[in-house]
Structures are given as C-alpha cells and as structure tokens.
mmCIF file of C-alpha atoms and ligand atoms in Angstrom:
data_model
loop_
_atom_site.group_PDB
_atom_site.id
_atom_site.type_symbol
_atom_site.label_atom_id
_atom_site.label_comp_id
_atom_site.label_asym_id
_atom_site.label_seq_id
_atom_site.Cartn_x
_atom_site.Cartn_y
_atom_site.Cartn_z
ATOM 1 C CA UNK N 1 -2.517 27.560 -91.970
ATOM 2 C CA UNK N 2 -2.241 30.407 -89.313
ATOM 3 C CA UNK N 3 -4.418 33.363 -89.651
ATOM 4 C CA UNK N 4 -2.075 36.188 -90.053
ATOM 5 C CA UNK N 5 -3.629 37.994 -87.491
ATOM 6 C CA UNK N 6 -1.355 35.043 -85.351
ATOM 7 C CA UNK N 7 1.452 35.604 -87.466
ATOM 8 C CA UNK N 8 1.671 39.560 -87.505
ATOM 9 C CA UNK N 9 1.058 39.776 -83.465
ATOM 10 C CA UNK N 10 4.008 36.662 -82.854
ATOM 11 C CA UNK N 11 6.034 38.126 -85.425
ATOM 12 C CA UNK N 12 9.811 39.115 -83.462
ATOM 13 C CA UNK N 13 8.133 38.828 -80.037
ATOM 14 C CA UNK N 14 10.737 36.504 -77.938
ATOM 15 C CA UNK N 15 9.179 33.420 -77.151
ATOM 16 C CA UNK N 16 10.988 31.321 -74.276
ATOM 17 C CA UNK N 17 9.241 27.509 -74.029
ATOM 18 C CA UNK N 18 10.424 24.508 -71.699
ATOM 19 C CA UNK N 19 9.977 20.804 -72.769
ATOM 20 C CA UNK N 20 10.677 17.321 -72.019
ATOM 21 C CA UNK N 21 11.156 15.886 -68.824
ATOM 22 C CA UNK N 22 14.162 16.864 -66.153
ATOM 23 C CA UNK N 23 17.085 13.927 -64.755
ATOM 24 C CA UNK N 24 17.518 14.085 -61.277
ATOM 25 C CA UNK N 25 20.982 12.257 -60.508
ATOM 26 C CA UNK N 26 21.129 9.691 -58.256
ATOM 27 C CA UNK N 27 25.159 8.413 -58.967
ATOM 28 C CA UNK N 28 26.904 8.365 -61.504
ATOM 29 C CA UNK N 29 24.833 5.525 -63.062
ATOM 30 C CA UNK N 30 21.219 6.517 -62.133
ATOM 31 C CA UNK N 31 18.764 9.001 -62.345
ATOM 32 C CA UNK N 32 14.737 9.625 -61.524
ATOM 33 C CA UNK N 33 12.661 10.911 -64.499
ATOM 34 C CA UNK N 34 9.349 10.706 -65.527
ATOM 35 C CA UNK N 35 7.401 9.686 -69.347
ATOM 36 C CA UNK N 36 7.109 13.190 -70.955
ATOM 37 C CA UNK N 37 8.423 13.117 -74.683
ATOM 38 C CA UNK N 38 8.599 16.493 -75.160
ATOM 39 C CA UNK N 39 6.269 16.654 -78.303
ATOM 40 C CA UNK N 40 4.352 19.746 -76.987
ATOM 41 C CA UNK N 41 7.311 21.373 -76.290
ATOM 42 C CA UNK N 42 8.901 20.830 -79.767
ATOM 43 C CA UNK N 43 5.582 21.176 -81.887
ATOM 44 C CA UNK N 44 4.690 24.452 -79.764
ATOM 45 C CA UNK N 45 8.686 25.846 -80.515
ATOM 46 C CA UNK N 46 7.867 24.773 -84.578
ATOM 47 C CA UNK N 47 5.181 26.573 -84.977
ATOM 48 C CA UNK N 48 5.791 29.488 -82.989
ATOM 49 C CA UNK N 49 9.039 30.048 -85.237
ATOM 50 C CA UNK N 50 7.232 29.942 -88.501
ATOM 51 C CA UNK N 51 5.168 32.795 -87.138
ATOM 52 C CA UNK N 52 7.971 34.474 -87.037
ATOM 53 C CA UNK N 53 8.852 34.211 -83.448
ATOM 54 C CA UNK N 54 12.673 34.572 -81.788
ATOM 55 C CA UNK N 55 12.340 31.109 -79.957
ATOM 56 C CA UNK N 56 14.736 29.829 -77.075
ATOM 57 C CA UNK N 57 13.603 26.120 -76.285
ATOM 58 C CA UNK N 58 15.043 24.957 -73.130
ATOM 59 C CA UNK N 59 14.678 21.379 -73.220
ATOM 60 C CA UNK N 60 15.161 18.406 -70.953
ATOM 61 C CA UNK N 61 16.400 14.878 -72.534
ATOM 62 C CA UNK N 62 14.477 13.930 -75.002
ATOM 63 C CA UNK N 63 14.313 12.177 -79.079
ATOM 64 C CA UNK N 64 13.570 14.735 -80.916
ATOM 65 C CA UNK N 65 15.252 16.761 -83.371
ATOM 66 C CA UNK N 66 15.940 20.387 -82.317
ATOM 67 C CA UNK N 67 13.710 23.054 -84.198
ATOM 68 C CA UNK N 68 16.572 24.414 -86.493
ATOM 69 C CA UNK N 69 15.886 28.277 -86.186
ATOM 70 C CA UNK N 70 15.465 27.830 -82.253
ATOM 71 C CA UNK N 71 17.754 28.890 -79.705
ATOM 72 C CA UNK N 72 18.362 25.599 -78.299
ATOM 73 C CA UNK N 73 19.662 25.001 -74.557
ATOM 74 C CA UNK N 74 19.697 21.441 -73.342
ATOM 75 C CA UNK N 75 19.160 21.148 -69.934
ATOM 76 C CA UNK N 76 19.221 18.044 -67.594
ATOM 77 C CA UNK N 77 18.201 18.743 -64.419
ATOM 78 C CA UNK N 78 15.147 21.247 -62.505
ATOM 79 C CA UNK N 79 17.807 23.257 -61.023
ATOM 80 C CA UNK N 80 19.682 23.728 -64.649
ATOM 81 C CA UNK N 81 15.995 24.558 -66.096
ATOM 82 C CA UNK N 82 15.943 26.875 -63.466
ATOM 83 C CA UNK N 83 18.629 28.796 -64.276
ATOM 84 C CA UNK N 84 17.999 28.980 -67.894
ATOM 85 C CA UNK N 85 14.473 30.437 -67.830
ATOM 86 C CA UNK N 86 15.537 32.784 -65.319
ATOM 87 C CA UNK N 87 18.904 33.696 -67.435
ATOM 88 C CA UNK N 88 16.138 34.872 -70.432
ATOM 89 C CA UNK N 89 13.304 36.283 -68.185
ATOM 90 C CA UNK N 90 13.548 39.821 -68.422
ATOM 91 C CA UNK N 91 13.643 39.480 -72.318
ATOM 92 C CA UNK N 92 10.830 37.385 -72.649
ATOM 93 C CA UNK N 93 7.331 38.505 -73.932
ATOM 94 C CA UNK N 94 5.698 34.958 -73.447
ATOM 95 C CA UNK N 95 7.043 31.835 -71.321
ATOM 96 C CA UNK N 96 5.507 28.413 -72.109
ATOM 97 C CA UNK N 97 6.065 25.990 -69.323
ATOM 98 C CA UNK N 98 5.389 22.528 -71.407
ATOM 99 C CA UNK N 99 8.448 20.826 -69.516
ATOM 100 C CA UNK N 100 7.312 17.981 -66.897
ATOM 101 C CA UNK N 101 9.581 19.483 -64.236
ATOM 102 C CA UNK N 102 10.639 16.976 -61.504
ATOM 103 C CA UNK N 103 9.094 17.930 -57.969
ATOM 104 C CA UNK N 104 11.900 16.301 -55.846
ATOM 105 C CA UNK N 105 15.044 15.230 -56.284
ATOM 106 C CA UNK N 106 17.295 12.800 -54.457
ATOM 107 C CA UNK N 107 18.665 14.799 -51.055
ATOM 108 C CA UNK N 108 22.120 13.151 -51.840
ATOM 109 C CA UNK N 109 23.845 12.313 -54.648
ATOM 110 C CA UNK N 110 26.846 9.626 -54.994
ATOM 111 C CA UNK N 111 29.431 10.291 -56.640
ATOM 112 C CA UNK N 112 30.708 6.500 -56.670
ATOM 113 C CA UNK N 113 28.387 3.831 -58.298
ATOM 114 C CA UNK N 114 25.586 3.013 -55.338
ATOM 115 C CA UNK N 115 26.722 -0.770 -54.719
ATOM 116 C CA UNK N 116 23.564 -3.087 -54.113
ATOM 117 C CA UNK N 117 23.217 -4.290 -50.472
ATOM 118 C CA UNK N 118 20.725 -7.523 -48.727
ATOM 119 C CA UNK N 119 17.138 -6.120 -48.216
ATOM 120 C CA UNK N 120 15.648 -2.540 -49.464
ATOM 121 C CA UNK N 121 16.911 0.445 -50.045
ATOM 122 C CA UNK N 122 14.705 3.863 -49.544
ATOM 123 C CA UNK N 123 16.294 7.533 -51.300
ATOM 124 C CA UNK N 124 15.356 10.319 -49.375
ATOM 125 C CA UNK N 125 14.050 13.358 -51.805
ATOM 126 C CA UNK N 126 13.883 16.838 -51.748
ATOM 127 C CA UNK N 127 11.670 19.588 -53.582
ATOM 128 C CA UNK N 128 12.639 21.272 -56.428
ATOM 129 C CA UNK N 129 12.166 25.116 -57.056
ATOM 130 C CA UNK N 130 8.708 25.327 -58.894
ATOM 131 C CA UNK N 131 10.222 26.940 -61.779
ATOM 132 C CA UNK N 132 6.670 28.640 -62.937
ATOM 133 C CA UNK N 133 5.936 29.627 -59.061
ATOM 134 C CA UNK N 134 9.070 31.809 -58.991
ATOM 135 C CA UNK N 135 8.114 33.086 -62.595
ATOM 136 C CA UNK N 136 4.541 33.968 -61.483
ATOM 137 C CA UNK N 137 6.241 35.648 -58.577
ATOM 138 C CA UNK N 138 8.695 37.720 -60.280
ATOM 139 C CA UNK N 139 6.335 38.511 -63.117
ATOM 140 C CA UNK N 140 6.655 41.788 -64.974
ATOM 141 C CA UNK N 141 5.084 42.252 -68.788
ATOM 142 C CA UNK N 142 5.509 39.106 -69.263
ATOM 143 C CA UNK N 143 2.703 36.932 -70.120
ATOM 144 C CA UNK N 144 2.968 33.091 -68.195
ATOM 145 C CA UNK N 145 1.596 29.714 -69.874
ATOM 146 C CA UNK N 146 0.846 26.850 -67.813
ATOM 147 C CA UNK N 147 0.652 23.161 -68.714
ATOM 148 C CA UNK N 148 -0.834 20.606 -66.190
ATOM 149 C CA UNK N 149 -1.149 17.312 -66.966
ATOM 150 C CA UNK N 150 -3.605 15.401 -64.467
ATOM 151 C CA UNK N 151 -5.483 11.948 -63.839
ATOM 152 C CA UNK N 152 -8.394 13.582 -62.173
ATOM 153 C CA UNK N 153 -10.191 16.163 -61.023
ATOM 154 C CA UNK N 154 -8.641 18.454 -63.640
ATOM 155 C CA UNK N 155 -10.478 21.521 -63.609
ATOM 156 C CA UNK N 156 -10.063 22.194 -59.858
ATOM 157 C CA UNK N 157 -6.305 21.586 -60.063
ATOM 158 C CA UNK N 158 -6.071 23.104 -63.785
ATOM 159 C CA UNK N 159 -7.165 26.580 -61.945
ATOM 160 C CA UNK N 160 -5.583 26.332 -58.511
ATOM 161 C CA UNK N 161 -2.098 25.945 -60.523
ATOM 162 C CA UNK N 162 -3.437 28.986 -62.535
ATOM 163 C CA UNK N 163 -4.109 31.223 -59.346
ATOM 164 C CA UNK N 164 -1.150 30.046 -57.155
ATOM 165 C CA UNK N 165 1.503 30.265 -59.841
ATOM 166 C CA UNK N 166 -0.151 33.775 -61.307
ATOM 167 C CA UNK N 167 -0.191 32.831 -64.413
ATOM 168 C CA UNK N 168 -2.243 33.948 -67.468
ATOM 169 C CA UNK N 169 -3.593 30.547 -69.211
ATOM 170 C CA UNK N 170 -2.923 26.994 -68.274
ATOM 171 C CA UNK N 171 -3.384 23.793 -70.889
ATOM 172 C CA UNK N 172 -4.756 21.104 -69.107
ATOM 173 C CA UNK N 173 -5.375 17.409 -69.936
ATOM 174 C CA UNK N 174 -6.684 14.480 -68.511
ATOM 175 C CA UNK N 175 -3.471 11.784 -69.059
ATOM 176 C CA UNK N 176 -5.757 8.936 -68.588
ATOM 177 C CA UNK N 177 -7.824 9.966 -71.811
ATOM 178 C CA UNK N 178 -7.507 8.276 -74.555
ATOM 179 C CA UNK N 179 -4.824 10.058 -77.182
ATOM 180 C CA UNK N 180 -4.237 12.161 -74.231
ATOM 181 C CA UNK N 181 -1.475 10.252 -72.506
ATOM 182 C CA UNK N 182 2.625 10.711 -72.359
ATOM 183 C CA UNK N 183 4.726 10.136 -75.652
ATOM 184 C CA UNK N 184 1.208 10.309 -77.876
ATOM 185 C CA UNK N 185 1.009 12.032 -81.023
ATOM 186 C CA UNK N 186 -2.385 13.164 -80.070
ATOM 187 C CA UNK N 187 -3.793 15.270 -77.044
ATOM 188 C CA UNK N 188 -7.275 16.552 -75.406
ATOM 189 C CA UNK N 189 -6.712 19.403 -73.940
ATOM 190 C CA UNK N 190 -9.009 22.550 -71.841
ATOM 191 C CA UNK N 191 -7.438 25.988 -71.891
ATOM 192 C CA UNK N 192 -8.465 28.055 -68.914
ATOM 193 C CA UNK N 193 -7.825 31.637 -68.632
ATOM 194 C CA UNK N 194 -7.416 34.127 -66.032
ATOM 195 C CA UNK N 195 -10.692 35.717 -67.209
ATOM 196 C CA UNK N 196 -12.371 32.332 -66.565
ATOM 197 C CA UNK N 197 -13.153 31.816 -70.211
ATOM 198 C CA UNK N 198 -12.667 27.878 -70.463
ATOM 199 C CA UNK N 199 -12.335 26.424 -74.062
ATOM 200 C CA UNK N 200 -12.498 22.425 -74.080
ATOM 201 C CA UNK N 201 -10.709 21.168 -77.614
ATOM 202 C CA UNK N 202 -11.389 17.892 -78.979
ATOM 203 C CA UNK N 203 -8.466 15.276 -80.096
ATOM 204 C CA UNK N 204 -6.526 16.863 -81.950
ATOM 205 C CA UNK N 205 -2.650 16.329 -83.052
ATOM 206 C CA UNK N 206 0.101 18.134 -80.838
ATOM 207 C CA UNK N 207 0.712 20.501 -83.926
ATOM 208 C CA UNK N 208 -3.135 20.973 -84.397
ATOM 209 C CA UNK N 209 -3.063 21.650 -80.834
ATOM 210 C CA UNK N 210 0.158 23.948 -80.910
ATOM 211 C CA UNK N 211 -1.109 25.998 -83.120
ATOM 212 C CA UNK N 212 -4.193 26.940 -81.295
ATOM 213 C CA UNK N 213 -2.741 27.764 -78.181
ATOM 214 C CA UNK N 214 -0.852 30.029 -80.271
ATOM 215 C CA UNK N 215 -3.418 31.693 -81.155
ATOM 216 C CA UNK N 216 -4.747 31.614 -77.591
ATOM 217 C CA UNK N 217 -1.293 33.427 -76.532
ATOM 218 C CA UNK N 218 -1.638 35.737 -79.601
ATOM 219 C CA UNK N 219 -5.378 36.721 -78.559
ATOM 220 C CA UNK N 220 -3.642 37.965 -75.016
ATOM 221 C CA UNK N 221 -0.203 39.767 -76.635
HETATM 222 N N1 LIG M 1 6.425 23.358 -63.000
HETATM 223 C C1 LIG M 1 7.620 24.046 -62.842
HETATM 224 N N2 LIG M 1 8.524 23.647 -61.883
HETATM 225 C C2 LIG M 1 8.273 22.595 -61.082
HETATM 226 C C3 LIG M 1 7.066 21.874 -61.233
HETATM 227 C C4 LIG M 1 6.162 22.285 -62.201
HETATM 228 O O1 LIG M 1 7.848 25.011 -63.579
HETATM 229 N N3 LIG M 1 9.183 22.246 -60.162
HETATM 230 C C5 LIG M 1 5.469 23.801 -64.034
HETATM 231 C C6 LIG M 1 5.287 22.826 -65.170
HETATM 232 O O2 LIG M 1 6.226 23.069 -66.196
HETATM 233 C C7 LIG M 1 3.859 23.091 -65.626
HETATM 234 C C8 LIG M 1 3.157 23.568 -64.356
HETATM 235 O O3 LIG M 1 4.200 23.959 -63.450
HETATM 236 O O4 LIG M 1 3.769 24.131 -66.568
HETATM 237 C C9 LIG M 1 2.297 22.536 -63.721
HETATM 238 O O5 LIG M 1 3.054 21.386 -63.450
HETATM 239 P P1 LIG M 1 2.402 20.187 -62.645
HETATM 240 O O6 LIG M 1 3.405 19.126 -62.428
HETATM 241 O O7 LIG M 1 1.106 19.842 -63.312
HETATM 242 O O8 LIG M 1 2.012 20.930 -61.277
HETATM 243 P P2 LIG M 1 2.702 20.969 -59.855
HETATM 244 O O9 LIG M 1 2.578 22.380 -59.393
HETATM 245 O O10 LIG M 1 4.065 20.393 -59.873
HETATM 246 O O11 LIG M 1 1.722 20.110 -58.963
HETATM 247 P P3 LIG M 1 1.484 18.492 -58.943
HETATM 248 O O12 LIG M 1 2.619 17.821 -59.698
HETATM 249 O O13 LIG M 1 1.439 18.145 -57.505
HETATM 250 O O14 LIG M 1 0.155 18.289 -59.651
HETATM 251 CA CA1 LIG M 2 4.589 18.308 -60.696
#
C-alpha cells in the first residue's frame, strides 16, 4: 500500500517518534495530564517500520500495544522525554514530535500524600523544556516534524510553531473538527512545509493519515 519509492528512501534510515501524553507528578497519588491517546504516535511508528525503518518510539502513558519491531522507551514525564530524544539525537535521520508534551509542571512535588484542607487549594506550575525548541536549536542533518493540535486559528499558529521551533513540516489539526479530536480513530489534518507548500487532507484514518506523512517525510529525505 506504500509506493516503494516510500519504502526504498525509509528503508534503514533511523526514525525517532514521540507519542502519548506526559505525567507531571503532583504526590505520590496525583498527577496533571492531558487527553492525547497516542494513536498518531503508534500508527506513525507501524508504518514507518514496515517500510523498513529502525524505529525508537518514546512514548508517554498510554493503551496501546507497543509496535513489536520498535525500540520502545516508556517515558512518564517532559523532563524524561527530554532526555530520551536527546539520548538518540545525533543518530537520528528524522524526529517526529506526535507526543502532547506538558507545558508546565507543578513547581513542587510532595512526596507525602497532599492531605485535603477547608477552602481551595491553587498548585503553582512551572514550564517545561520545549522538547522540539531545543531540537530545532541544536539541529544538524536531521530533518524535524512538528505536530500541533489547535482549536483555532490554526494556520497562523501551525507556521509560527514551524518558524520558531526550525523545523521542516508541521501536521496541524483543528481538535474541534469533527473526527479530528483526542482519542479518535480519525483525523483532519494540513501539512505545512518550510517551502510554504500547504497540503489540506480530508478525514482520513490515523493509519491513512500515517502513511502520508510518510511519504511527506520521504519526499524531503
Ligand atoms: N512540544 C515539545 N515540548 C513541549 C511542548 C511541545 O516538544 N514542552 C512539541 C510537541 O510535541 C509538538 C509541537 O511541539 O510536536 C507543538 O506542540 P503544541 O503544544 O501544539 O505547541 P506549543 O509550542 O506547546 O504551544 P501551545 O501549547 O501554546 O499552542
Ligand atoms: Ca503545548
């Protein structure tokens, strides 16, 4: 179902992809997350295998099962991701950034049980390292994918993240489309290069999708 034009140009190339969502620990009991499955993630490491790619999915907590011929690292938190991607950088030929990377985390974290108290309670957060920023920054041959999920005005934001973070192609969707939305089987997605060329898909399945951002990726390799 690939052209093997795909398959011959992903063929060995190292292919490094982050999915799910990250758990930022509040005690020992609690933790801030957000809705992404992890789908993308998976159905992007699936296919990119059967082209014959060396895959390493790093890969928040999530219900799926692992890809099997993946190099699977489960991480839990943005800082972990962090050090993961960076860990297989230099031997990367493509990074896909699907994971739905916290932005801040709690500024302290208990390591006793928070104990309820009369009236309301507020957690001070933090930022997180923007994972792609310092990839974008640090870039060398390798080539950077973007994802950016959004509620509105999603081509502005689609290409700022693609200029700021330097990255080569961003997949953007609207989340409050229908069959676009968290945990879906589906997705409606725009790819925007660095060229400016801007292709709109229609709904398509997250493996339908997958595979043509694949192909996208392959066009740039
Ligand atoms: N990303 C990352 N590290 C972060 C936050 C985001 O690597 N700490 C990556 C995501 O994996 C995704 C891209 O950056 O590929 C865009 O993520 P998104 O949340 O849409 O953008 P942000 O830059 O975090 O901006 P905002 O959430 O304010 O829209
Ligand atoms: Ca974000």
């Amino acid at each position: 179902y690939f052209s093997k034009n795909t398959d011959d140009i992903l063929k060995d190339r190292h292919i490094v992809i982050t999915a799910g969502p990250t758990r930022e620990t509040i005690d020992p009991v609690r933790f801030f997350t957000n809705r992404s499955s992890g789908k993308m993630g998976y159905a992007l490491a699936e296919h990119a295998i059967k082209s014959g790619a060396k895959v390493t999915l790093i890969s928040g907590p999530v219900h799926l099962k692992e890809p099997e011929e993946a190099h699977y690292v489960p991480v839990e938190t943005a800082d972990e991701m962090f050090d993961e991607v960076m860990k297989v950088y230099q031997q990367a030929d493509v990074v896909i950034k699907t994971a739905a990377v916290a932005d801040y985390r709690p500024k302290i974290v208990y390591d006793q049980k928070m104990k309820k108290q009369d009236g309301d309670l507020s957690i001070e957060m933090e930022r997180t390292k923007d994972i792609l920023k310092e990839l974008g920054a640090r870039k060398e041959h390798q080539l950077l994918i973007g994802f950016a999920a959004e509620t509105n005005d999603v081509e502005t934001y689609a290409r700022k993240k693609l200029e700021s973070k330097n990255l080569d192609m961003i997949v953007a969707n609207n989340v409050k489309e229908n069959g676009a939305g968290f945990g879906t089987d589906t997705n409606i997605v725009t790819i925007y290069k660095r060229s400016g060329e801007k292709t709109a898909l229609p709904l398509l399945t997250k493996d339908e999708v997958a595979e043509k951002v694949l192909k996208e990726i392959a066009s740039l390799l």
